[in-house]
mmCIF file of C-alpha atoms in Angstrom:
data_model
loop_
_atom_site.group_PDB
_atom_site.id
_atom_site.type_symbol
_atom_site.label_atom_id
_atom_site.label_comp_id
_atom_site.label_asym_id
_atom_site.label_seq_id
_atom_site.Cartn_x
_atom_site.Cartn_y
_atom_site.Cartn_z
ATOM 1 C CA MET A 248 232.943 191.618 15.142
ATOM 2 C CA ASP A 249 229.261 192.467 14.728
ATOM 3 C CA ALA A 250 227.504 194.673 17.249
ATOM 4 C CA PRO A 251 225.355 192.672 19.652
ATOM 5 C CA SER A 252 221.677 192.421 18.889
ATOM 6 C CA LEU A 253 219.497 193.942 21.568
ATOM 7 C CA ILE A 254 216.029 192.910 22.709
ATOM 8 C CA ASP A 255 213.484 195.491 23.794
ATOM 9 C CA THR A 256 211.694 193.424 26.427
ATOM 10 C CA HIS A 257 208.928 195.937 27.124
ATOM 11 C CA CYS A 258 207.419 198.249 24.572
ATOM 12 C CA HIS A 259 203.955 199.392 23.563
ATOM 13 C CA LEU A 260 204.085 199.549 19.772
ATOM 14 C CA ASP A 261 200.376 200.325 19.481
ATOM 15 C CA ALA A 262 200.151 203.072 22.125
ATOM 16 C CA GLY A 263 201.441 206.457 23.215
ATOM 17 C CA PRO A 264 203.906 208.177 20.922
ATOM 18 C CA PHE A 265 204.022 205.140 18.604
ATOM 19 C CA ALA A 266 200.273 204.791 18.023
ATOM 20 C CA ASP A 267 200.200 206.821 14.819
ATOM 21 C CA GLU A 268 203.570 205.769 13.465
ATOM 22 C CA PRO A 269 203.849 202.995 10.855
ATOM 23 C CA VAL A 270 205.208 199.879 12.549
ATOM 24 C CA ALA A 271 207.569 199.187 9.657
ATOM 25 C CA GLU A 272 209.262 202.559 10.296
ATOM 26 C CA LEU A 273 209.545 201.852 14.025
ATOM 27 C CA LEU A 274 211.069 198.457 13.329
ATOM 28 C CA ALA A 275 213.516 199.917 10.809
ATOM 29 C CA ARG A 276 214.691 202.493 13.371
ATOM 30 C CA ALA A 277 214.973 199.788 16.014
ATOM 31 C CA ALA A 278 217.046 197.592 13.692
ATOM 32 C CA ALA A 279 219.324 200.534 12.819
ATOM 33 C CA ALA A 280 219.902 201.011 16.562
ATOM 34 C CA GLY A 281 220.805 197.335 17.016
ATOM 35 C CA VAL A 282 217.458 196.157 18.374
ATOM 36 C CA GLY A 283 216.755 192.829 16.722
ATOM 37 C CA CYS A 284 213.708 191.775 18.684
ATOM 38 C CA LEU A 285 210.845 193.604 20.443
ATOM 39 C CA VAL A 286 208.241 192.403 22.929
ATOM 40 C CA THR A 287 205.081 194.479 22.743
ATOM 41 C CA ILE A 288 202.966 194.357 25.880
ATOM 42 C CA GLY A 289 199.239 193.833 26.322
ATOM 43 C CA THR A 290 197.588 195.930 29.030
ATOM 44 C CA ASP A 291 193.953 195.056 28.349
ATOM 45 C CA LEU A 292 192.093 192.750 26.002
ATOM 46 C CA ASP A 293 192.198 195.140 23.027
ATOM 47 C CA SER A 294 195.916 195.887 23.363
ATOM 48 C CA SER A 295 196.615 192.181 23.905
ATOM 49 C CA ARG A 296 194.856 191.394 20.626
ATOM 50 C CA ALA A 297 196.799 194.200 18.953
ATOM 51 C CA ALA A 298 200.084 192.877 20.387
ATOM 52 C CA VAL A 299 199.407 189.412 18.992
ATOM 53 C CA GLY A 300 198.455 190.926 15.629
ATOM 54 C CA LEU A 301 201.687 192.920 15.495
ATOM 55 C CA ALA A 302 203.705 189.849 16.446
ATOM 56 C CA GLU A 303 201.995 187.816 13.757
ATOM 57 C CA ALA A 304 202.607 190.478 11.108
ATOM 58 C CA HIS A 305 206.228 191.351 11.930
ATOM 59 C CA ALA A 306 208.991 188.766 12.375
ATOM 60 C CA PRO A 307 211.032 190.651 15.020
ATOM 61 C CA VAL A 308 207.973 191.334 17.219
ATOM 62 C CA PHE A 309 206.750 189.078 20.022
ATOM 63 C CA ALA A 310 203.875 189.705 22.428
ATOM 64 C CA THR A 311 202.543 189.403 25.932
ATOM 65 C CA VAL A 312 198.858 189.300 26.816
ATOM 66 C CA GLY A 313 197.282 190.516 30.028
ATOM 67 C CA VAL A 314 195.218 193.065 31.897
ATOM 68 C CA ASP A 315 197.090 195.665 33.903
ATOM 69 C CA PRO A 316 195.801 197.001 37.237
ATOM 70 C CA SER A 317 194.195 200.096 35.756
ATOM 71 C CA GLU A 318 191.898 197.843 33.717
ATOM 72 C CA ALA A 319 191.058 195.428 36.548
ATOM 73 C CA ALA A 320 187.430 196.578 36.820
ATOM 74 C CA ASP A 321 186.696 195.169 33.345
ATOM 75 C CA TYR A 322 188.241 191.746 34.043
ATOM 76 C CA GLY A 323 186.061 188.664 34.279
ATOM 77 C CA PRO A 324 185.698 185.072 33.062
ATOM 78 C CA ALA A 325 185.246 186.113 29.422
ATOM 79 C CA THR A 326 188.425 188.204 29.554
ATOM 80 C CA ARG A 327 190.351 185.332 31.126
ATOM 81 C CA ALA A 328 189.114 182.946 28.436
ATOM 82 C CA ALA A 329 190.119 185.387 25.692
ATOM 83 C CA LEU A 330 193.586 185.822 27.244
ATOM 84 C CA ARG A 331 193.962 182.037 27.397
ATOM 85 C CA ASP A 332 193.117 181.794 23.691
ATOM 86 C CA LEU A 333 195.503 184.610 22.777
ATOM 87 C CA ALA A 334 198.285 183.071 24.877
ATOM 88 C CA ALA A 335 198.164 179.967 22.687
ATOM 89 C CA HIS A 336 199.728 181.949 19.834
ATOM 90 C CA PRO A 337 203.336 180.795 19.300
ATOM 91 C CA LYS A 338 204.665 184.365 19.477
ATOM 92 C CA VAL A 339 203.152 185.066 22.896
ATOM 93 C CA LEU A 340 205.969 184.862 25.426
ATOM 94 C CA ALA A 341 204.303 185.785 28.728
ATOM 95 C CA ILE A 342 201.225 186.874 30.647
ATOM 96 C CA GLY A 343 201.422 190.575 31.355
ATOM 97 C CA GLU A 344 201.473 193.292 32.054
ATOM 98 C CA ILE A 345 199.869 192.341 35.351
ATOM 99 C CA GLY A 346 200.220 193.559 38.914
ATOM 100 C CA LEU A 347 199.237 196.359 41.255
ATOM 101 C CA ASP A 348 199.176 200.131 40.870
ATOM 102 C CA TYR A 349 198.377 202.191 43.959
ATOM 103 C CA HIS A 350 199.454 205.461 42.345
ATOM 104 C CA TRP A 351 196.571 205.949 39.935
ATOM 105 C CA MET A 352 194.015 203.864 41.887
ATOM 106 C CA VAL A 353 191.730 203.500 38.882
ATOM 107 C CA SER A 354 190.562 200.158 40.299
ATOM 108 C CA PRO A 355 190.241 199.360 44.019
ATOM 109 C CA PRO A 356 193.247 197.503 45.494
ATOM 110 C CA GLU A 357 191.108 194.453 46.300
ATOM 111 C CA GLN A 358 189.987 194.158 42.666
ATOM 112 C CA GLN A 359 193.545 194.663 41.431
ATOM 113 C CA ALA A 360 194.747 191.872 43.723
ATOM 114 C CA LEU A 361 191.996 189.478 42.569
ATOM 115 C CA VAL A 362 192.832 190.100 38.912
ATOM 116 C CA PHE A 363 196.577 189.846 39.595
ATOM 117 C CA ARG A 364 196.166 186.486 41.371
ATOM 118 C CA ASP A 365 193.909 185.127 38.650
ATOM 119 C CA GLN A 366 196.347 186.052 35.891
ATOM 120 C CA LEU A 367 199.213 184.542 37.890
ATOM 121 C CA ALA A 368 197.151 181.352 38.079
ATOM 122 C CA LEU A 369 196.583 181.507 34.318
ATOM 123 C CA ALA A 370 200.320 181.920 33.728
ATOM 124 C CA GLY A 371 200.928 178.892 35.930
ATOM 125 C CA GLU A 372 198.343 176.820 34.067
ATOM 126 C CA LEU A 373 199.961 177.747 30.744
ATOM 127 C CA ASP A 374 203.524 177.496 32.081
ATOM 128 C CA LEU A 375 204.306 181.046 30.955
ATOM 129 C CA PRO A 376 206.397 183.697 32.700
ATOM 130 C CA VAL A 377 204.818 186.965 33.826
ATOM 131 C CA VAL A 378 205.531 190.640 33.169
ATOM 132 C CA ILE A 379 204.853 192.644 36.317
ATOM 133 C CA HIS A 380 203.509 196.176 36.646
ATOM 134 C CA CYS A 381 204.057 197.601 40.132
ATOM 135 C CA ARG A 382 203.656 201.207 41.164
ATOM 136 C CA GLU A 383 203.596 202.244 44.817
ATOM 137 C CA ALA A 384 202.494 198.715 45.735
ATOM 138 C CA HIS A 385 205.778 196.915 46.304
ATOM 139 C CA ALA A 386 204.976 195.138 49.579
ATOM 140 C CA ASP A 387 201.628 193.804 48.340
ATOM 141 C CA THR A 388 203.102 192.808 44.975
ATOM 142 C CA GLU A 389 205.912 190.921 46.688
ATOM 143 C CA ARG A 390 203.480 189.228 49.092
ATOM 144 C CA ILE A 391 201.239 188.040 46.248
ATOM 145 C CA LEU A 392 204.184 186.848 44.156
ATOM 146 C CA ARG A 393 205.743 184.985 47.093
ATOM 147 C CA ALA A 394 202.441 183.236 47.864
ATOM 148 C CA TRP A 395 201.995 182.299 44.189
ATOM 149 C CA ALA A 396 205.553 181.010 43.894
ATOM 150 C CA ALA A 397 205.276 179.034 47.132
ATOM 151 C CA GLU A 398 202.108 177.353 45.901
ATOM 152 C CA ARG A 399 203.397 176.842 42.372
ATOM 153 C CA TYR A 400 206.803 175.469 43.320
ATOM 154 C CA ALA A 401 205.902 173.584 46.500
ATOM 155 C CA ALA A 402 207.541 170.187 46.546
#
């Protein structure tokens, strides 16, 4: 019996320790470890574009597009429009990484919440799932998600 194929549902192939490593080598190591599919995550417009590019160039890679809470200050209508365009790519699986982060507080909580709600609305419009980032903001994240779900799934 073959070993099961694993899916890495949240990686950042273009950032951190992987930024300078050839993607083909990363994918070869992943395959050798039984990982048959990887979802690389967008955290701002540039990384979302990079995620889509990686997904387009490499068969086992899929992408998400979104703006995480630390980048909320740079979010606006042009960013939303660009995310919408990127999300149309057939290898984009979700909107994310989106949410709230009260640990680093790079952006004010009110701005984070506005951006979070807007990206949830975008996900709803596009009928895509979301990838959530939450750090030290669990109650507010849950409140926003419950309100979104109640509105989205109201009978």
